[in-house]
Amino acid sequence: MKKIVNGILLSAAVMSGTLQAEAKKPQRPNVLFILADDYGWMDMGCMGSKYYETPNLDRLASSGIKFTNAYASCQVSSPSRASIMTGRYTPRHGITDWIGAKSGEDWRSKKHYSKLLPADYVWNLPAEEYTIAECLRDNGYTTFIAGKWHLGDKGSWPEDHGFMINKGGWSAGSPTGGYFSPYKNPKLEDGPKGENLSIRLGNETVNFMREHKKMHSDKPFFAYLSFYAVHGPLQTTKKNWAYFREKAEKMGISEKGFEVDRTLPVRQTQDNPVYAGVIKEMDDAIGIVLDELKRLGMDDNTLVIFTSDNGGVTSGDSYSSSQLPLRGGKGRQWEGGIRVPALMYYSGCKAGTVCDVPIIGTDFYPTILDYAGLEMQPQQHKDGISILPVVEDNYCPERSLFWHYPHYGNQGGEPSSIIRKGDWKLIYYYESKNCELYNLAIDLSESESLNARYPDKVNELKAELMTWLDEVGARKPIADPLYDPKKEAAVKKNWRTKTLEQQEKNRKNMLRKGWEPNDDWWGSAFVND
């Protein structure tokens, strides 16, 4: 009996020691990933905007790390979102255009009379992809999404790819009901009439964090706050519009707001008061979440990442913003289309760090695993690296970054593939089979092609790009046998004249005192606050 008792006592002692050791282990960190939609590199105060107001994002930047050479994996949304989820470049997962865009012979219905037929692409995130949400879920994380998904139809929604709780993620890529309730979203219950969508998604995230701490304090969480903002259709409150209209007036309203750059008119000014209001509401929502994270005492054990899925909208869609000094914007092959804001915070990072090393959307998957102390998945996130060592040293071995967009963008983008290596950037165009070579260190605005001065560099980068395209099995556009250059010329002439004239008119009208938008979103007392 004595031996048994001693054995029990010994076992209890061992168990007690084990439990104490376990208690001393730091809890696996939470992850809060905040993704904006169509939010440009120059659309934050901490990136130099004098017009837009983003105090909460600026606060995140000052307390953490700001990346000045961060890139989305594509110039439009669905492909880059899939790359964040999978850690793979777009040709590998097959989603190379926003899901719903016309391709192949269906492209002719757009009546752009283009020289090429865009490549076909995958319309649902493949089930065999092992997403970051699935990986974290399988390692004990509670996984949550609030907001935009746009990676497939029913059967390929967030809950089919690792998210245990879904508030608002479904097939649509834009806010179907607009930015004020009712939302017309099958995965998000309507709030009171006039409730703002961005604030609602922030509050859903706060509610999740509170409930998680209450019910599962011993488990980490992965919260993916994926705003529909700042995607069109643009809507804000009358109060916000009036404030930013007056601000634009005080700053001085330019007579001319657009210039045609090869295809469509491109916005040259940051003076859209409605867009500024949408940004403010998103920033307010981010503030709500960050404040609650601190109030709950979880900020020191949470990795926070903020970025955008592509560059800001300077042409096409809502012609929302200017990304100068970057050329172009969403949908385009220049820096304005692919360079995005990116911020990161975690306990122990040096506040106010600025990292100039190029990073890309495929890097977030391995970065999260690295920070969480989880085993890497190299066969899955093969196109990304962990950013953590990069931040510590502000350096990583030189690597090439790639983009492939075999489509015509709604915003004037052209079928192209891109490579960036060091400061060099090469764009290959499928229509002309020509290249543009730029050195971003001396020409951030991509104003002068250096092909003639550096032919060897053109050949070197083009060869590497073509090899990569073959390795990843990239689909390419093909010539349209029905191509009519006269019809195409007529369409482009209309863009250079009538479209330009209309956008200038729209811009000035929105800045006019007494301007009124559609009745469907300024119809409630809440919205008119």
XYZ file of C-alpha atoms in Angstrom:
529
model
C 0.000 0.000 0.000
C 2.829 2.324 0.926
C 4.481 1.829 -2.437
C 1.232 2.547 -4.177
C 0.682 5.684 -2.120
C 4.212 6.825 -2.844
C 3.651 6.062 -6.491
C 0.513 8.160 -6.430
C 2.328 10.940 -4.624
C 5.198 10.746 -7.089
C 2.806 10.819 -10.026
C 0.975 13.783 -8.501
C 4.256 15.578 -7.991
C 5.333 14.911 -11.549
C 1.941 16.010 -12.834
C 2.060 19.138 -10.704
C 5.507 19.973 -12.020
C 4.335 19.395 -15.565
C 1.330 21.620 -15.084
C 3.494 24.349 -13.598
C 5.880 24.074 -16.526
C 2.969 24.268 -18.937
C 1.605 27.278 -17.101
C 4.934 29.045 -17.489
C 4.971 28.534 -21.230
C 3.869 31.654 -23.119
C 0.497 31.244 -24.745
C 0.686 30.796 -28.496
C 0.122 34.237 -30.031
C -3.078 35.452 -31.599
C -3.111 36.785 -35.142
C -5.181 39.759 -36.330
C -4.926 40.182 -40.084
C -6.601 43.332 -41.426
C -7.067 43.529 -45.190
C -8.388 46.607 -46.973
C -9.868 46.435 -50.465
C -8.513 48.665 -53.275
C -6.599 50.758 -50.749
C -3.649 52.564 -52.276
C -0.029 53.046 -51.225
C -0.537 56.809 -50.942
C -3.904 56.690 -49.164
C -2.594 56.883 -45.570
C -1.374 59.853 -43.591
C 1.765 57.978 -42.552
C 2.565 57.395 -46.241
C 2.314 61.083 -47.073
C -1.330 61.852 -47.831
C -2.277 65.368 -46.762
C -5.956 64.879 -47.541
C -7.059 61.523 -46.133
C -7.165 61.149 -42.348
C -6.062 57.828 -40.857
C -5.092 58.387 -37.192
C -5.528 54.737 -36.199
C -3.460 53.346 -39.049
C -0.859 56.034 -38.369
C -0.846 54.933 -34.729
C -0.259 51.333 -35.789
C 2.621 52.460 -37.988
C 4.244 54.495 -35.204
C 4.001 51.627 -32.708
C 5.135 48.949 -35.146
C 6.682 48.482 -38.567
C 5.935 50.254 -41.834
C 6.915 48.593 -45.109
C 7.649 50.989 -47.953
C 8.212 48.335 -50.628
C 5.221 46.075 -49.983
C 3.382 44.494 -52.897
C 0.121 42.722 -53.566
C 0.493 39.550 -55.620
C -1.749 40.967 -58.329
C -3.153 44.301 -59.464
C -6.732 43.101 -58.824
C -8.386 41.544 -55.796
C -9.276 37.837 -56.045
C -5.814 36.691 -57.197
C -3.949 38.559 -54.482
C -6.409 37.398 -51.812
C -5.875 33.805 -52.918
C -2.111 34.341 -52.674
C -2.449 35.604 -49.092
C -4.482 32.525 -48.217
C -2.154 30.053 -49.958
C 1.332 31.567 -50.017
C 1.464 30.902 -53.766
C 1.821 33.098 -56.811
C -1.314 33.502 -58.896
C -0.469 31.080 -61.763
C 0.019 28.294 -59.230
C -3.453 28.530 -57.686
C -4.963 29.531 -61.043
C -6.948 32.614 -59.977
C -5.389 35.288 -62.191
C -8.296 37.748 -62.463
C -11.061 38.948 -60.168
C -13.658 36.192 -60.028
C -16.462 37.112 -62.392
C -14.341 38.860 -65.031
C -14.883 37.841 -68.653
C -12.236 35.729 -70.346
C -11.721 33.893 -73.621
C -14.363 34.547 -76.258
C -16.732 35.871 -73.571
C -14.471 38.929 -73.391
C -15.917 40.130 -76.705
C -19.189 40.952 -74.911
C -17.373 43.897 -73.282
C -17.030 45.426 -76.769
C -13.525 46.719 -76.214
C -12.486 45.052 -79.481
C -9.122 44.114 -78.024
C -6.287 42.475 -79.891
C -6.169 39.501 -77.508
C -8.599 37.166 -75.788
C -7.758 37.070 -72.058
C -6.683 33.729 -70.597
C -9.207 31.554 -68.781
C -8.744 31.262 -65.035
C -9.972 29.366 -61.961
C -13.236 30.647 -60.442
C -13.052 28.903 -57.041
C -10.136 28.625 -54.640
C -9.045 24.998 -55.205
C -10.006 22.666 -52.363
C -6.546 21.077 -52.407
C -4.915 24.351 -51.348
C -4.036 24.205 -47.644
C -4.893 27.744 -46.580
C -3.360 29.647 -43.688
C -6.761 29.414 -41.959
C -6.791 25.612 -42.290
C -3.233 25.354 -41.036
C -3.920 27.516 -37.989
C -7.208 25.732 -37.286
C -5.406 22.377 -37.379
C -2.913 23.752 -34.850
C -5.486 24.735 -32.263
C -6.495 28.205 -33.429
C -10.069 29.449 -33.522
C -10.429 30.978 -36.979
C -12.732 33.902 -37.758
C -13.472 36.104 -40.771
C -15.441 39.332 -40.914
C -15.992 40.810 -44.354
C -15.005 40.195 -47.940
C -14.039 36.782 -49.326
C -14.482 36.805 -53.154
C -12.694 33.493 -53.675
C -15.510 31.438 -55.104
C -19.170 30.627 -55.093
C -21.088 28.578 -52.524
C -19.026 25.516 -51.726
C -15.885 27.620 -51.815
C -16.754 30.119 -49.109
C -14.627 30.823 -45.991
C -16.083 27.927 -44.000
C -14.956 25.591 -46.797
C -11.362 26.777 -46.457
C -10.649 26.707 -42.742
C -12.713 29.478 -41.157
C -14.827 28.307 -38.253
C -16.834 31.537 -37.934
C -17.883 33.617 -40.946
C -19.452 37.061 -40.689
C -19.987 38.503 -44.150
C -17.726 36.495 -46.460
C -19.329 35.091 -49.610
C -19.145 35.200 -53.405
C -19.483 38.944 -53.968
C -16.459 41.195 -54.301
C -18.246 44.455 -53.541
C -20.774 45.461 -50.870
C -23.936 44.345 -52.668
C -26.244 46.519 -50.593
C -23.774 49.377 -50.266
C -22.076 50.642 -47.114
C -25.245 51.107 -45.086
C -27.682 48.486 -43.835
C -29.569 46.641 -45.275
C -26.501 44.879 -46.679
C -28.029 42.229 -48.973
C -25.383 39.823 -47.702
C -26.467 36.214 -46.974
C -23.641 35.789 -44.447
C -24.268 38.990 -42.487
C -27.514 39.880 -40.741
C -28.756 43.395 -41.408
C -28.252 45.935 -38.678
C -30.375 49.003 -37.947
C -31.173 50.980 -41.074
C -28.188 53.154 -41.896
C -25.621 51.157 -39.900
C -22.189 51.510 -41.510
C -20.681 48.305 -42.926
C -17.065 49.003 -41.930
C -18.054 49.828 -38.351
C -20.217 46.711 -38.264
C -17.323 44.489 -39.366
C -15.108 46.095 -36.728
C -17.738 45.442 -34.080
C -18.162 41.829 -35.240
C -14.421 41.358 -34.756
C -14.574 42.945 -31.301
C -17.482 40.683 -30.312
C -15.538 37.659 -31.496
C -12.457 38.620 -29.481
C -14.516 39.219 -26.336
C -16.386 35.932 -26.674
C -13.201 34.055 -27.458
C -11.458 35.357 -24.350
C -14.480 34.500 -22.239
C -14.991 30.975 -23.582
C -11.570 29.911 -24.903
C -8.939 31.903 -23.028
C -6.517 28.979 -23.317
C -6.673 28.956 -27.130
C -5.219 31.405 -29.653
C -7.294 32.979 -32.421
C -6.822 33.979 -36.044
C -9.083 36.926 -36.887
C -9.225 37.971 -40.540
C -10.866 41.401 -40.713
C -11.361 41.801 -44.446
C -13.022 45.112 -45.211
C -15.179 45.717 -48.271
C -13.885 49.271 -47.983
C -12.637 51.070 -49.914
C -14.132 49.262 -52.935
C -16.901 50.986 -54.860
C -19.709 51.900 -54.865
C -18.438 54.744 -52.709
C -20.803 55.936 -49.987
C -20.281 57.971 -46.835
C -22.265 60.195 -44.490
C -23.278 63.740 -45.346
C -21.223 64.943 -42.387
C -18.079 63.282 -43.702
C -18.682 64.508 -47.251
C -19.128 68.098 -46.021
C -15.992 67.938 -43.875
C -13.764 66.629 -46.653
C -15.327 68.859 -49.310
C -14.414 71.851 -47.186
C -10.933 70.449 -46.603
C -10.389 70.063 -50.348
C -11.500 73.631 -50.855
C -9.065 74.904 -48.211
C -6.222 72.929 -49.787
C -7.066 74.357 -53.193
C -9.096 72.545 -55.832
C -7.147 71.969 -59.049
C -8.853 72.936 -62.289
C -7.691 69.694 -63.888
C -8.007 66.347 -62.118
C -7.269 63.713 -64.757
C -4.759 62.783 -67.444
C -5.004 59.977 -69.987
C -2.220 57.442 -69.560
C -2.193 55.168 -72.607
C -5.732 53.843 -72.120
C -8.086 55.483 -69.595
C -8.055 58.823 -67.756
C -6.081 58.558 -64.497
C -6.841 60.673 -61.439
C -4.068 63.112 -60.509
C -5.576 64.617 -57.345
C -6.564 63.452 -53.878
C -9.723 65.468 -53.391
C -12.624 62.994 -53.497
C -14.671 63.804 -50.354
C -16.780 60.639 -50.538
C -13.740 58.399 -50.860
C -12.099 60.243 -47.960
C -15.198 59.481 -45.889
C -15.039 55.770 -46.725
C -11.397 55.745 -45.620
C -12.268 57.520 -42.376
C -14.985 54.984 -41.555
C -12.602 52.093 -42.171
C -9.948 53.748 -40.017
C -12.522 54.342 -37.271
C -13.402 50.643 -37.360
C -9.727 49.680 -37.116
C -9.431 51.961 -34.087
C -12.359 50.199 -32.428
C -10.644 46.826 -32.885
C -7.170 47.953 -31.795
C -8.570 49.685 -28.707
C -10.499 46.574 -27.701
C -7.476 44.354 -28.273
C -5.599 46.487 -25.739
C -8.528 46.677 -23.311
C -8.738 42.884 -23.312
C -5.025 42.717 -22.497
C -4.234 40.773 -25.664
C -2.209 43.345 -27.572
C 1.100 42.043 -26.211
C 0.341 38.546 -27.443
C -1.109 39.348 -30.866
C 0.541 39.721 -34.232
C -1.254 42.509 -36.117
C -0.866 42.841 -39.883
C -2.489 45.445 -42.113
C -2.288 45.597 -45.898
C -4.356 45.949 -49.082
C -5.247 43.517 -51.855
C -4.109 45.808 -54.701
C -3.288 49.407 -55.520
C -5.688 52.325 -55.230
C -8.344 53.019 -57.841
C -7.084 55.834 -60.065
C -9.030 54.919 -63.207
C -12.039 52.790 -64.039
C -14.450 51.760 -61.280
C -14.924 54.865 -59.106
C -11.850 56.847 -60.247
C -11.328 57.349 -56.517
C -7.824 58.523 -55.770
C -4.354 59.482 -56.961
C -1.275 57.409 -56.162
C 1.309 59.935 -57.351
C 4.275 59.719 -57.412
C 3.426 56.147 -58.368
C 2.186 55.638 -61.902
C -1.261 54.155 -62.453
C -3.403 52.304 -59.953
C -5.571 49.227 -59.504
C -5.621 46.913 -62.523
C -2.485 48.433 -64.020
C 0.968 46.994 -64.369
C 2.850 49.966 -62.920
C 3.679 50.531 -59.258
C 0.364 52.217 -58.485
C -1.397 48.945 -59.288
C 0.709 46.530 -57.275
C 2.486 48.489 -54.532
C 0.381 48.631 -51.358
C 0.514 49.905 -47.787
C 1.641 47.362 -45.192
C 2.013 47.641 -41.421
C 2.876 45.081 -38.760
C 2.949 45.094 -34.973
C 3.955 42.520 -32.387
C 5.292 42.708 -28.849
C 9.002 43.344 -28.938
C 9.139 44.989 -32.338
C 10.922 48.327 -32.461
C 8.331 51.103 -32.595
C 8.491 53.262 -35.682
C 10.586 50.825 -37.707
C 10.634 51.514 -41.447
C 11.532 48.521 -43.618
C 12.520 49.180 -47.234
C 13.052 45.545 -48.233
C 10.558 44.404 -50.905
C 7.906 42.019 -49.557
C 4.841 40.503 -51.238
C 1.476 39.019 -50.265
C 2.745 35.424 -50.426
C 5.061 36.223 -47.491
C 2.315 36.543 -44.883
C 1.565 32.796 -44.637
C 5.109 31.763 -43.572
C 5.476 34.917 -41.461
C 2.424 33.985 -39.396
C 3.671 30.416 -38.938
C 7.111 31.684 -37.946
C 5.707 34.074 -35.357
C 3.369 31.394 -33.984
C 6.243 28.901 -33.667
C 4.506 26.466 -35.992
C 6.078 24.118 -38.485
C 6.569 25.623 -41.930
C 4.625 24.271 -44.915
C 7.185 24.751 -47.715
C 5.255 22.764 -50.299
C 2.283 25.071 -49.757
C 3.723 28.558 -49.254
C 6.597 27.972 -51.678
C 6.474 31.533 -53.055
C 6.814 33.323 -49.719
C 9.367 33.921 -46.980
C 8.987 34.911 -43.338
C 9.240 38.659 -42.934
C 10.433 38.466 -39.315
C 14.163 37.998 -40.095
C 13.819 40.701 -42.753
C 12.495 43.155 -40.175
C 15.209 42.397 -37.671
C 18.034 43.006 -40.169
C 16.223 45.218 -42.737
C 17.807 42.891 -45.263
C 17.222 39.588 -47.020
C 19.124 37.825 -49.799
C 18.153 39.210 -53.178
C 15.193 37.431 -54.711
C 13.027 38.047 -57.724
C 9.335 38.903 -57.346
C 6.848 37.984 -60.063
C 3.382 38.962 -61.276
C 1.241 37.520 -64.058
C -1.935 39.181 -65.327
C -2.980 37.789 -68.743
C -6.093 39.989 -68.816
C -7.411 43.452 -69.628
C -8.264 45.386 -66.478
C -11.454 47.383 -65.986
C -9.095 50.158 -64.995
C -7.087 50.173 -68.230
C -4.535 47.507 -67.395
C -2.967 45.505 -70.213
C -2.139 41.760 -70.409
C 1.349 41.570 -68.978
C 3.831 39.788 -66.756
C 6.311 41.479 -64.413
C 9.556 40.752 -62.662
C 11.237 42.883 -60.009
C 14.840 42.076 -59.063
C 16.646 44.501 -56.818
C 15.784 47.981 -58.058
C 15.085 46.730 -61.585
C 11.580 46.119 -62.864
C 10.663 44.652 -66.239
C 7.142 44.557 -67.703
C 6.436 42.221 -70.611
C 3.372 43.020 -72.755
C 1.504 40.238 -74.536
C -0.033 42.476 -77.201
C 3.214 43.918 -78.555
C 5.629 41.319 -77.139
C 7.710 44.313 -76.066
C 9.167 45.154 -72.669
C 9.537 48.188 -70.436
C 12.561 48.344 -68.149
C 12.619 50.684 -65.155
C 14.951 51.342 -62.254
C 12.738 52.115 -59.276
C 15.556 53.594 -57.208
C 15.942 56.497 -59.633
C 12.520 56.529 -61.286
C 9.749 55.547 -58.890
C 7.189 57.071 -61.273
C 8.245 54.752 -64.129
C 8.446 57.728 -66.442
C 11.380 56.615 -68.581
C 11.856 53.163 -70.081
C 15.542 52.189 -70.020
C 15.430 49.496 -72.709
C 17.784 51.268 -75.099
C 20.376 52.044 -72.422
C 20.430 48.615 -70.791
C 19.634 45.960 -73.449
C 21.566 43.270 -71.558
C 19.468 43.844 -68.440
C 16.295 43.581 -70.546
C 17.440 40.250 -71.964
C 18.503 38.944 -68.548
C 15.248 39.775 -66.786
C 13.064 38.717 -69.694
C 14.771 35.319 -69.799
C 14.242 34.836 -66.053
C 10.605 35.918 -66.338
C 9.905 33.541 -69.230
C 11.540 30.661 -67.383
C 9.382 31.357 -64.354
C 6.201 31.501 -66.447
C 7.011 28.091 -67.884
C 7.814 26.636 -64.459
C 4.481 27.703 -62.950
C 2.449 26.730 -66.023
C 1.106 30.231 -66.547
C -1.854 30.540 -68.896
C -1.439 33.218 -71.523
C -3.799 35.301 -73.672
C -4.218 34.431 -77.329
C -4.798 36.494 -80.454
C -8.447 37.198 -81.286
C -9.070 36.166 -84.913
C -11.960 38.657 -85.050
C -9.803 41.593 -83.990
C -10.776 44.852 -85.708
C -8.220 47.649 -85.132
C -10.619 50.340 -86.350
C -13.239 49.403 -83.775
C -10.631 49.297 -81.041
C -9.329 52.722 -82.052
C -12.850 54.141 -81.817
C -13.287 52.771 -78.285
C -9.976 54.224 -77.134
C -10.759 57.584 -78.691
C -13.992 57.649 -76.705
C -12.022 56.960 -73.508
C -9.624 59.807 -74.268
C -12.415 62.300 -74.945
C -15.880 61.541 -73.577
C -14.749 59.483 -70.598
C -12.181 62.106 -69.668
C -14.754 64.873 -69.960
C -17.291 62.951 -67.858
C -14.814 62.195 -65.067
C -13.730 65.822 -64.844
C -17.391 66.787 -64.620
C -18.103 64.174 -61.925
C -15.133 65.312 -59.846
C -16.105 68.988 -59.869
C -19.738 68.182 -59.251
C -18.909 66.133 -56.128
C -16.939 69.100 -54.766
C -19.789 71.540 -55.371
C -21.673 72.951 -52.376
C -25.108 71.427 -52.138
C -24.185 68.264 -54.070
C -26.549 65.367 -53.403
C -25.845 61.683 -54.192
C -28.321 58.900 -54.879
C -31.282 58.755 -52.503
C -30.630 55.104 -51.625
C -27.759 55.865 -49.237
C -28.527 59.259 -47.762
C -32.085 58.373 -46.953
C -31.908 57.794 -43.206
C -31.340 60.080 -40.248
C -28.332 57.950 -39.234
C -26.603 58.467 -42.574
C -27.339 62.195 -42.490
C -25.625 62.566 -39.103
